[in-house]
CSV table of N, CA and C in Angstrom, one decimal:
chain,number,residue,atom,x,y,z
A,461,UNK,N,7.9,17.9,-20.0
A,461,UNK,CA,8.9,16.6,-19.3
A,461,UNK,C,8.4,16.0,-18.7
A,462,UNK,N,9.1,14.6,-18.9
A,462,UNK,CA,8.4,13.0,-18.4
A,462,UNK,C,8.8,13.1,-16.6
A,463,UNK,N,7.7,12.4,-16.1
A,463,UNK,CA,7.9,12.3,-14.6
A,463,UNK,C,9.0,11.6,-14.7
A,464,UNK,N,10.2,11.4,-13.5
A,464,UNK,CA,11.5,11.0,-13.6
A,464,UNK,C,11.8,10.5,-12.3
A,465,UNK,N,10.7,9.0,-11.4
A,465,UNK,CA,10.7,8.6,-10.7
A,465,UNK,C,9.7,7.3,-10.5
A,466,UNK,N,9.2,6.8,-9.6
A,466,UNK,CA,8.2,6.1,-10.1
A,466,UNK,C,6.6,6.4,-8.6
A,467,UNK,N,5.7,5.5,-8.8
A,467,UNK,CA,5.1,5.8,-8.1
A,467,UNK,C,3.8,4.5,-7.4
A,468,UNK,N,4.7,4.0,-6.6
A,468,UNK,CA,4.2,3.3,-6.0
A,468,UNK,C,2.8,3.4,-5.2
A,469,UNK,N,1.6,2.1,-5.9
A,469,UNK,CA,0.4,2.3,-5.1
A,469,UNK,C,0.1,1.2,-4.1
A,470,UNK,N,-0.9,1.4,-3.0
A,470,UNK,CA,-0.8,0.1,-1.9
A,470,UNK,C,-1.8,-0.3,-2.7
A,471,UNK,N,-1.8,-2.0,-2.8
A,471,UNK,CA,-2.2,-3.2,-3.9
A,471,UNK,C,-1.7,-3.2,-5.1
A,472,UNK,N,-0.8,-2.6,-5.5
A,472,UNK,CA,-0.1,-3.1,-6.7
A,472,UNK,C,1.0,-4.0,-6.4
A,473,UNK,N,1.6,-4.8,-7.2
A,473,UNK,CA,2.6,-5.7,-7.4
A,473,UNK,C,3.8,-4.7,-6.0
A,474,UNK,N,4.3,-3.5,-6.6
A,474,UNK,CA,5.3,-3.2,-5.3
A,474,UNK,C,5.2,-2.8,-4.3
A,475,UNK,N,3.8,-2.7,-3.4
A,475,UNK,CA,3.7,-2.2,-2.8
A,475,UNK,C,1.9,-3.4,-2.4
A,476,UNK,N,2.0,-4.3,-2.4
A,476,UNK,CA,1.1,-5.4,-2.1
A,476,UNK,C,-0.4,-5.2,-1.0
A,477,UNK,N,0.3,-4.6,-0.2
A,477,UNK,CA,-0.6,-3.9,1.5
A,477,UNK,C,-1.2,-3.2,0.7
A,478,UNK,N,-3.2,-3.2,1.1
A,478,UNK,CA,-4.1,-2.5,0.6
A,478,UNK,C,-3.8,-1.7,2.3
A,479,UNK,N,-3.7,-2.0,3.4
A,479,UNK,CA,-4.6,-1.6,4.7
A,479,UNK,C,-3.4,-0.6,5.0
A,480,UNK,N,-2.1,-0.4,3.9
A,480,UNK,CA,-1.5,1.4,4.3
A,480,UNK,C,-1.9,2.3,3.9
A,481,UNK,N,-3.3,2.1,3.2
A,481,UNK,CA,-4.1,3.8,2.3
A,481,UNK,C,-4.9,4.4,3.5
A,482,UNK,N,-5.2,3.6,4.9
A,482,UNK,CA,-5.7,4.5,6.0
A,482,UNK,C,-4.3,5.7,6.6
A,483,UNK,N,-2.9,4.8,6.6
A,483,UNK,CA,-2.2,5.4,7.0
A,483,UNK,C,-2.2,7.2,6.1
A,484,UNK,N,-2.2,6.9,4.5
A,484,UNK,CA,-2.0,7.7,3.7
A,484,UNK,C,-3.2,8.8,4.2
A,485,UNK,N,-4.4,8.5,3.9
A,485,UNK,CA,-5.4,9.3,4.0
A,485,UNK,C,-5.1,9.8,5.4
A,486,UNK,N,-4.9,9.7,6.9
A,486,UNK,CA,-5.0,10.4,8.1
A,486,UNK,C,-4.0,11.0,7.9
A,487,UNK,N,-2.5,10.3,7.2
A,487,UNK,CA,-1.5,11.8,7.1
A,487,UNK,C,-1.8,12.7,6.4
A,488,UNK,N,-2.7,12.8,5.6
A,488,UNK,CA,-3.2,14.1,4.7
A,488,UNK,C,-4.6,14.4,4.7
A,489,UNK,N,-5.1,13.9,5.8
A,489,UNK,CA,-6.7,14.3,5.9
A,489,UNK,C,-7.4,14.0,4.8
A,490,UNK,N,-6.8,13.3,4.1
A,490,UNK,CA,-7.6,12.9,2.3
A,490,UNK,C,-9.2,13.5,2.8
A,491,UNK,N,-9.5,12.6,3.6
A,491,UNK,CA,-11.0,12.7,3.6
A,491,UNK,C,-11.4,13.9,3.4
A,492,UNK,N,-11.0,14.8,3.9
A,492,UNK,CA,-11.4,15.9,4.1
A,492,UNK,C,-10.9,17.3,3.0
A,493,UNK,N,-9.9,17.3,2.6
A,493,UNK,CA,-9.2,18.0,1.7
A,493,UNK,C,-9.9,17.7,0.8
A,494,UNK,N,-10.5,16.5,0.4
A,494,UNK,CA,-10.6,16.1,-0.9
A,494,UNK,C,-12.2,15.7,-1.3
A,495,UNK,N,-12.6,15.0,-0.2
A,495,UNK,CA,-14.2,14.0,0.1
A,495,UNK,C,-13.5,12.6,-0.3
A,496,UNK,N,-12.9,12.3,-1.0
A,496,UNK,CA,-12.5,10.6,-0.8
A,496,UNK,C,-12.9,9.8,0.1
A,497,UNK,N,-13.2,9.1,-0.4
A,497,UNK,CA,-14.2,8.1,1.2
A,497,UNK,C,-13.1,6.7,0.9
A,498,UNK,N,-13.1,6.0,2.3
A,498,UNK,CA,-11.8,4.9,2.1
A,498,UNK,C,-12.8,4.0,2.5
A,499,UNK,N,-13.2,2.7,1.9
A,499,UNK,CA,-14.2,1.6,2.4
A,499,UNK,C,-13.1,1.0,3.2
A,500,UNK,N,-14.4,-0.1,4.3
A,500,UNK,CA,-13.6,-1.1,5.5
A,500,UNK,C,-12.5,-1.6,4.7
A,501,UNK,N,-12.8,-2.3,3.0
A,501,UNK,CA,-11.9,-3.3,2.6
A,501,UNK,C,-10.9,-2.6,1.8
A,502,UNK,N,-10.6,-1.2,2.2
A,502,UNK,CA,-9.9,-0.2,2.0
A,502,UNK,C,-9.8,0.0,0.4
A,503,UNK,N,-11.2,0.0,-0.2
A,503,UNK,CA,-11.5,0.5,-1.6
A,503,UNK,C,-11.6,2.0,-1.8
A,504,UNK,N,-11.5,2.5,-2.6
A,504,UNK,CA,-11.5,4.2,-3.0
A,504,UNK,C,-12.8,4.8,-3.4
A,505,UNK,N,-13.2,5.7,-3.1
A,505,UNK,CA,-14.6,6.1,-3.8
A,505,UNK,C,-14.6,8.0,-3.7
A,506,UNK,N,-14.9,8.2,-5.0
A,506,UNK,CA,-15.1,7.5,-6.1
A,506,UNK,C,-14.2,6.7,-6.7
A,507,UNK,N,-15.1,6.0,-7.2
A,507,UNK,CA,-14.1,4.6,-8.1
A,507,UNK,C,-12.6,5.1,-8.7
A,508,UNK,N,-12.5,6.1,-9.4
A,508,UNK,CA,-11.5,7.3,-10.2
A,508,UNK,C,-10.6,7.8,-9.7
A,509,UNK,N,-11.0,7.0,-8.3
A,509,UNK,CA,-9.7,7.7,-7.3
A,509,UNK,C,-8.6,6.8,-7.1
A,510,UNK,N,-7.1,7.5,-7.0
A,510,UNK,CA,-6.1,7.1,-7.0
A,510,UNK,C,-5.5,7.7,-5.6
A,511,UNK,N,-4.5,6.9,-5.1
A,511,UNK,CA,-3.1,7.0,-3.9
A,511,UNK,C,-2.0,6.5,-4.5
A,512,UNK,N,-0.9,6.7,-3.9
A,512,UNK,CA,0.1,6.0,-4.0
A,512,UNK,C,1.3,7.1,-3.4
A,513,UNK,N,2.2,6.3,-3.5
A,513,UNK,CA,3.8,7.1,-2.6
A,513,UNK,C,4.6,7.9,-4.0
A,514,UNK,N,4.7,8.7,-4.0
A,514,UNK,CA,5.6,9.1,-5.3
A,514,UNK,C,7.2,9.9,-5.1
A,515,UNK,N,8.1,9.1,-5.6
A,515,UNK,CA,9.2,8.6,-5.2
A,515,UNK,C,10.2,9.7,-6.9
A,516,UNK,N,10.2,11.0,-6.4
A,516,UNK,CA,10.8,11.7,-7.9
A,516,UNK,C,12.5,11.3,-7.8
A,517,UNK,N,12.9,10.6,-8.6
A,517,UNK,CA,14.1,10.6,-8.8
A,517,UNK,C,14.9,9.5,-9.8
A,518,UNK,N,15.6,9.9,-10.8
A,518,UNK,CA,15.7,9.7,-12.0
A,518,UNK,C,16.0,8.3,-12.2
A,519,UNK,N,16.6,7.5,-10.9
A,519,UNK,CA,17.3,6.2,-11.1
A,519,UNK,C,16.8,5.2,-10.0
A,520,UNK,N,15.4,5.8,-9.6
A,520,UNK,CA,14.1,5.4,-9.3
A,520,UNK,C,14.0,4.1,-10.0
A,521,UNK,N,13.2,2.8,-9.6
A,521,UNK,CA,12.9,1.9,-10.2
A,521,UNK,C,12.3,1.0,-9.4
A,522,UNK,N,10.7,0.3,-10.1
A,522,UNK,CA,9.9,0.1,-9.7
A,522,UNK,C,10.7,-1.7,-9.7
A,523,UNK,N,10.1,-2.2,-8.5
A,523,UNK,CA,10.1,-3.8,-8.5
A,523,UNK,C,8.9,-4.7,-7.7
A,524,UNK,N,8.5,-5.7,-7.9
A,524,UNK,CA,7.7,-6.1,-7.5
A,524,UNK,C,8.2,-6.9,-6.2
A,525,UNK,N,7.3,-7.3,-5.5
A,525,UNK,CA,7.1,-8.2,-4.3
A,525,UNK,C,7.1,-9.3,-4.2
A,526,UNK,N,8.1,-10.5,-4.3
A,526,UNK,CA,8.0,-11.5,-4.8
A,526,UNK,C,7.0,-12.6,-3.3
A,527,UNK,N,7.4,-13.9,-3.2
A,527,UNK,CA,6.6,-14.8,-2.4
A,527,UNK,C,7.4,-14.0,-1.0
A,528,UNK,N,6.7,-14.2,-0.3
A,528,UNK,CA,7.0,-13.6,1.3
A,528,UNK,C,6.8,-14.9,1.9
A,529,UNK,N,8.0,-16.0,2.5
A,529,UNK,CA,8.1,-16.5,3.2
A,529,UNK,C,7.6,-16.2,4.9
A,530,UNK,N,7.5,-17.2,5.3
A,530,UNK,CA,6.4,-17.3,7.0
A,530,UNK,C,7.5,-16.4,7.7
A,531,UNK,N,9.0,-16.4,7.7
A,531,UNK,CA,9.7,-15.3,8.4
A,531,UNK,C,9.7,-14.1,8.1
A,532,UNK,N,9.6,-13.8,7.2
A,532,UNK,CA,9.0,-12.3,6.5
A,532,UNK,C,8.0,-12.0,7.2
A,533,UNK,N,6.5,-12.7,6.6
A,533,UNK,CA,5.0,-12.6,7.0
A,533,UNK,C,5.4,-12.3,8.3
A,534,UNK,N,5.6,-13.2,9.4
A,534,UNK,CA,5.8,-13.0,11.1
A,534,UNK,C,6.9,-11.3,11.4
A,535,UNK,N,8.0,-11.1,10.7
A,535,UNK,CA,8.0,-10.3,10.6
A,535,UNK,C,7.3,-8.4,10.5
A,536,UNK,N,6.7,-8.8,9.7
A,536,UNK,CA,5.8,-7.8,8.5
A,536,UNK,C,5.1,-7.4,10.1
A,537,UNK,N,4.2,-8.2,10.4
A,537,UNK,CA,3.2,-8.4,11.5
A,537,UNK,C,3.3,-7.5,12.8
A,538,UNK,N,4.8,-7.8,13.1
A,538,UNK,CA,5.0,-7.7,14.3
A,538,UNK,C,5.5,-6.2,13.9
A,539,UNK,N,6.2,-5.7,12.9
A,539,UNK,CA,6.5,-4.5,12.7
A,539,UNK,C,5.2,-3.3,12.4
A,540,UNK,N,4.5,-3.8,11.6
A,540,UNK,CA,3.1,-3.5,11.7
A,540,UNK,C,2.1,-3.3,12.9
A,541,UNK,N,2.7,-4.0,13.7
A,541,UNK,CA,1.8,-4.3,14.6
A,541,UNK,C,0.5,-4.4,15.0
A,542,UNK,N,0.5,-5.6,14.3
A,542,UNK,CA,-0.6,-6.5,14.0
A,542,UNK,C,-0.8,-8.0,13.7
A,543,UNK,N,-1.6,-8.0,14.5
A,543,UNK,CA,-1.6,-9.8,14.5
A,543,UNK,C,-1.2,-10.4,13.1
A,544,UNK,N,-0.9,-11.9,13.4
A,544,UNK,CA,-0.5,-12.9,12.7
A,544,UNK,C,-1.5,-12.9,11.2
A,545,UNK,N,-2.8,-13.2,11.6
A,545,UNK,CA,-3.8,-13.3,10.8
A,545,UNK,C,-4.2,-12.6,10.0
A,546,UNK,N,-4.3,-11.3,10.8
A,546,UNK,CA,-4.8,-10.3,9.7
A,546,UNK,C,-3.4,-9.8,8.8
A,547,UNK,N,-2.0,-10.0,9.2
A,547,UNK,CA,-1.6,-9.6,8.4
A,547,UNK,C,-1.1,-10.6,6.9
A,548,UNK,N,-1.3,-12.3,7.4
A,548,UNK,CA,-1.8,-13.1,6.3
A,548,UNK,C,-2.7,-12.5,5.3
A,549,UNK,N,-4.5,-12.0,5.8
A,549,UNK,CA,-5.3,-11.5,4.8
A,549,UNK,C,-4.5,-10.4,3.8
A,550,UNK,N,-3.6,-9.8,4.7
A,550,UNK,CA,-3.3,-8.1,4.0
A,550,UNK,C,-2.5,-8.6,2.5
A,551,UNK,N,-1.6,-10.2,2.9
A,551,UNK,CA,-0.7,-10.1,1.9
A,551,UNK,C,-0.8,-11.4,1.4
A,552,UNK,N,-1.8,-12.2,2.0
A,552,UNK,CA,-2.4,-13.6,0.9
A,552,UNK,C,-1.9,-13.8,-0.9
A,553,UNK,N,-2.1,-12.8,-0.9
A,553,UNK,CA,-1.2,-13.1,-2.8
A,553,UNK,C,0.0,-13.4,-2.8
A,554,UNK,N,0.6,-13.2,-2.1
A,554,UNK,CA,2.2,-13.0,-2.3
A,554,UNK,C,3.0,-14.3,-1.3
A,555,UNK,N,2.0,-15.1,0.0
A,555,UNK,CA,2.4,-16.1,1.0
A,555,UNK,C,2.6,-17.3,-0.2
A,556,UNK,N,3.0,-17.7,0.5
A,556,UNK,CA,5.0,-19.3,0.1
A,556,UNK,C,3.3,-19.9,0.3
């Protein structure tokens, strides 16, 4: 049977912020449970490793995050508890 849902991953179009990976790793205690490592730049080791959010629902659909305006960036920074410069670095490819 085919998977019925979506699997967006940090760093990809539906979820461009790589900085979400440490949250997943901490929540799942991934380093201890799997031996995977996360670098300072949020790369995973070994390089064949994958992570993501798994939503199982037949009506789930992928979508990409389009251009992000200044007001959206400021709101995102507040909700993530980050300074604006850090949020800009996380989302640079999507900024207007």
